[in-house]
Short mmCIF file of C-alpha atoms in Angstrom, two decimals:
data_model
loop_
_atom_site.label_atom_id
_atom_site.label_comp_id
_atom_site.label_asym_id
_atom_site.label_seq_id
_atom_site.Cartn_x
_atom_site.Cartn_y
_atom_site.Cartn_z
CA MET X 1 0.00 0.00 0.00
CA ARG X 2 1.27 3.45 -0.91
CA LYS X 3 1.68 5.83 1.98
CA GLU X 4 2.47 9.47 2.51
CA GLN X 5 5.89 10.48 1.19
CA TYR X 6 5.81 7.64 -1.38
CA GLU X 7 5.64 8.22 -5.10
CA VAL X 8 2.33 7.57 -6.84
CA PRO X 9 2.31 4.40 -8.97
CA GLN X 10 3.81 4.75 -12.43
CA VAL X 11 1.13 3.53 -14.83
CA GLU X 12 -0.45 4.37 -18.16
CA PHE X 13 -4.08 5.48 -18.32
CA VAL X 14 -6.12 5.17 -21.51
CA PHE X 15 -8.48 8.07 -22.19
CA ARG X 16 -10.99 8.40 -25.02
CA GLU X 17 -10.88 11.88 -26.56
CA ASN X 18 -12.27 13.06 -29.89
CA GLY X 19 -12.87 9.50 -31.08
CA GLU X 20 -9.31 8.39 -30.29
CA PHE X 21 -7.70 6.37 -27.52
CA ILE X 22 -5.04 8.55 -25.87
CA ALA X 23 -2.48 7.18 -23.41
CA ARG X 24 -1.24 9.37 -20.58
CA THR X 25 1.23 8.34 -17.93
CA THR X 26 1.31 9.14 -14.26
CA THR X 27 4.20 11.49 -15.05
CA ASP X 28 2.06 13.33 -17.62
CA LEU X 29 -0.63 13.93 -15.01
CA PHE X 30 1.35 14.49 -11.81
CA ALA X 31 4.84 15.83 -12.63
CA ASN X 32 5.60 19.37 -11.49
CA LYS X 33 2.07 19.89 -10.14
CA ARG X 34 0.36 19.89 -6.77
CA VAL X 35 -2.91 18.05 -7.32
CA VAL X 36 -5.82 16.54 -5.45
CA ILE X 37 -6.89 13.07 -6.50
CA PHE X 38 -9.91 11.28 -5.16
CA SER X 39 -10.92 7.74 -5.97
CA LEU X 40 -14.30 6.18 -5.54
CA PRO X 41 -16.14 2.90 -6.09
CA GLY X 42 -17.65 3.80 -9.44
CA ALA X 43 -19.20 6.21 -11.86
CA PHE X 44 -22.94 6.75 -11.57
CA THR X 45 -23.06 5.33 -8.02
CA PRO X 46 -25.20 7.23 -5.48
CA THR X 47 -22.71 8.85 -3.07
CA CYS X 48 -20.16 9.46 -5.81
CA SER X 49 -22.73 11.17 -8.06
CA ALA X 50 -24.72 13.06 -5.44
CA TYR X 51 -21.91 14.31 -3.21
CA GLN X 52 -18.29 13.53 -3.94
CA LEU X 53 -17.79 14.42 -7.62
CA PRO X 54 -20.11 17.45 -7.64
CA GLY X 55 -18.61 18.61 -4.33
CA PHE X 56 -15.08 18.70 -5.73
CA GLU X 57 -16.35 20.40 -8.90
CA GLU X 58 -18.11 23.05 -6.79
CA LYS X 59 -14.99 23.73 -4.70
CA TYR X 60 -12.52 23.59 -7.61
CA ASP X 61 -11.87 27.34 -7.65
CA GLU X 62 -11.21 27.37 -3.89
CA PHE X 63 -8.61 24.64 -4.34
CA ALA X 64 -7.06 26.47 -7.30
CA ALA X 65 -6.79 29.70 -5.29
CA LEU X 66 -4.77 27.74 -2.71
CA GLY X 67 -2.26 26.49 -5.28
CA ILE X 68 -3.80 23.22 -6.42
CA ASP X 69 -3.08 22.80 -10.14
CA ALA X 70 -5.66 20.09 -10.89
CA ILE X 71 -8.26 17.86 -9.30
CA TYR X 72 -8.54 14.29 -10.57
CA CYS X 73 -11.38 11.85 -9.99
CA LEU X 74 -10.30 8.24 -10.51
CA ALA X 75 -12.44 5.12 -10.71
CA VAL X 76 -12.03 1.55 -11.91
CA ASN X 77 -14.18 2.26 -14.95
CA ASP X 78 -13.32 2.60 -18.65
CA SER X 79 -13.04 5.93 -20.42
CA PHE X 80 -16.43 5.61 -22.14
CA VAL X 81 -18.13 5.33 -18.74
CA MET X 82 -16.07 8.13 -17.18
CA ASN X 83 -16.76 10.46 -20.13
CA ALA X 84 -20.50 9.72 -20.00
CA TRP X 85 -20.54 10.34 -16.26
CA ALA X 86 -18.73 13.68 -16.65
CA ARG X 87 -21.27 14.75 -19.29
CA GLU X 88 -24.24 13.60 -17.21
CA GLN X 89 -22.89 15.47 -14.16
CA GLY X 90 -21.95 18.63 -16.09
CA ILE X 91 -18.33 18.39 -14.96
CA GLU X 92 -16.07 21.02 -16.50
CA LYS X 93 -13.17 21.48 -14.07
CA VAL X 94 -12.42 18.15 -12.39
CA GLN X 95 -10.65 15.74 -14.74
CA LEU X 96 -11.95 12.17 -14.66
CA ILE X 97 -9.30 9.46 -14.94
CA PRO X 98 -10.30 5.99 -16.16
CA ASP X 99 -8.42 3.21 -14.37
CA GLY X 100 -10.20 0.48 -16.31
CA ASN X 101 -7.48 -2.10 -15.69
CA ALA X 102 -7.12 -1.06 -12.02
CA TYR X 103 -3.36 -0.75 -12.39
CA PHE X 104 -3.15 2.49 -10.40
CA THR X 105 -5.72 1.41 -7.82
CA ARG X 106 -4.05 -1.95 -7.25
CA SER X 107 -0.63 -0.31 -6.91
CA MET X 108 -2.04 2.19 -4.42
CA GLY X 109 -3.20 -0.77 -2.31
CA GLN X 110 -6.82 0.39 -2.59
CA LEU X 111 -8.34 -2.34 -4.78
CA VAL X 112 -11.20 -4.19 -3.08
CA ARG X 113 -13.73 -6.75 -4.20
CA LYS X 114 -17.31 -5.55 -4.28
CA SER X 115 -18.73 -8.81 -5.61
CA ASN X 116 -21.51 -8.64 -3.04
CA LEU X 117 -22.91 -5.73 -5.09
CA GLY X 118 -22.06 -7.19 -8.51
CA PHE X 119 -19.29 -4.60 -9.04
CA GLY X 120 -16.29 -6.94 -9.23
CA GLU X 121 -13.05 -5.20 -8.26
CA ARG X 122 -13.28 -1.50 -7.45
CA SER X 123 -11.46 1.21 -5.59
CA TRP X 124 -11.94 1.82 -1.91
CA ARG X 125 -12.82 5.47 -1.36
CA TYR X 126 -9.69 7.57 -0.73
CA ALA X 127 -8.26 10.99 -1.58
CA ALA X 128 -4.75 12.42 -1.64
CA VAL X 129 -2.82 15.60 -2.11
CA VAL X 130 0.08 14.80 -4.44
CA ASP X 131 3.01 17.15 -4.91
CA ASN X 132 5.19 16.44 -7.96
CA GLN X 133 4.25 12.73 -7.90
CA ILE X 134 4.83 12.34 -4.14
CA ILE X 135 1.86 11.58 -1.87
CA GLU X 136 1.86 14.47 0.55
CA LYS X 137 -1.33 13.59 2.44
CA LEU X 138 -3.56 10.52 2.17
CA PHE X 139 -7.18 10.43 3.27
CA GLU X 140 -8.88 7.04 3.49
CA GLU X 141 -12.29 5.94 4.58
CA PRO X 142 -12.18 3.56 7.56
CA GLY X 143 -12.84 -0.16 7.33
CA ARG X 144 -11.24 -0.97 3.96
CA ARG X 145 -12.09 -4.58 3.19
CA ASP X 146 -13.50 -6.80 0.49
CA ASN X 147 -17.27 -7.01 0.11
CA ALA X 148 -17.97 -4.30 2.67
CA SER X 149 -21.65 -3.90 3.39
CA ASP X 150 -21.22 -0.17 3.93
CA ASP X 151 -19.62 2.61 1.90
CA PRO X 152 -18.32 5.24 4.33
CA TYR X 153 -17.97 8.83 3.18
CA GLU X 154 -16.54 11.01 5.93
CA GLU X 155 -12.77 11.31 5.56
CA THR X 156 -12.58 11.98 1.81
CA THR X 157 -15.08 14.80 1.41
CA PRO X 158 -14.05 17.93 -0.47
CA GLU X 159 -14.37 19.83 2.81
CA MET X 160 -11.90 17.54 4.63
CA VAL X 161 -9.34 17.76 1.83
CA LEU X 162 -9.83 21.53 1.49
CA GLU X 163 -9.19 22.03 5.22
CA TYR X 164 -5.86 20.24 4.85
CA VAL X 165 -4.91 22.27 1.77
CA LYS X 166 -5.78 25.51 3.60
CA SER X 167 -3.48 24.46 6.45
CA THR X 168 -0.57 23.95 4.07
CA VAL X 169 -0.79 27.01 1.84
CA ARG X 170 2.69 28.00 0.85
CA GLU X 171 3.52 31.64 1.36
CA THR X 172 5.26 33.33 -1.54
CA ALA X 173 7.56 36.29 -1.19
CA PRO X 174 6.28 39.56 -2.67
CA VAL X 175 7.84 40.38 -6.01
#
């Protein structure tokens, strides 16, 4: 399992853009940036659609004002599903990352079975602040386990992550 001060997994993500499959690496997405990433069980699921994704979209400008370069939403879904979900939710600022093969999620140590719900393997709900590919702060919902009967959503809310980011704003010298 990846922990704070460890590098994010080096993987390739496959996006679908303008009718083409486009590969982007972890380095493409995380190098020389301070970003927030949050991962969730799946696109179109209730908590993810009603609270988590729209919450980060709503607070995007607050994060940006505090020096966050991007916010990424990751799920073990393919790019077609992630693109449809972004359209359905009206997402314009948060970038959705398809981890269809679960390479990133597995390497983060966050892959769980959700067979009890017919989901197969999915991500446990977590969030992180990543600075130039290094996990600065990791937020994880309690009770990570296979086939959990509950889906906690307390530690990875936009508000919790924003509070941390506010506490770590880097002062810059006047020019």
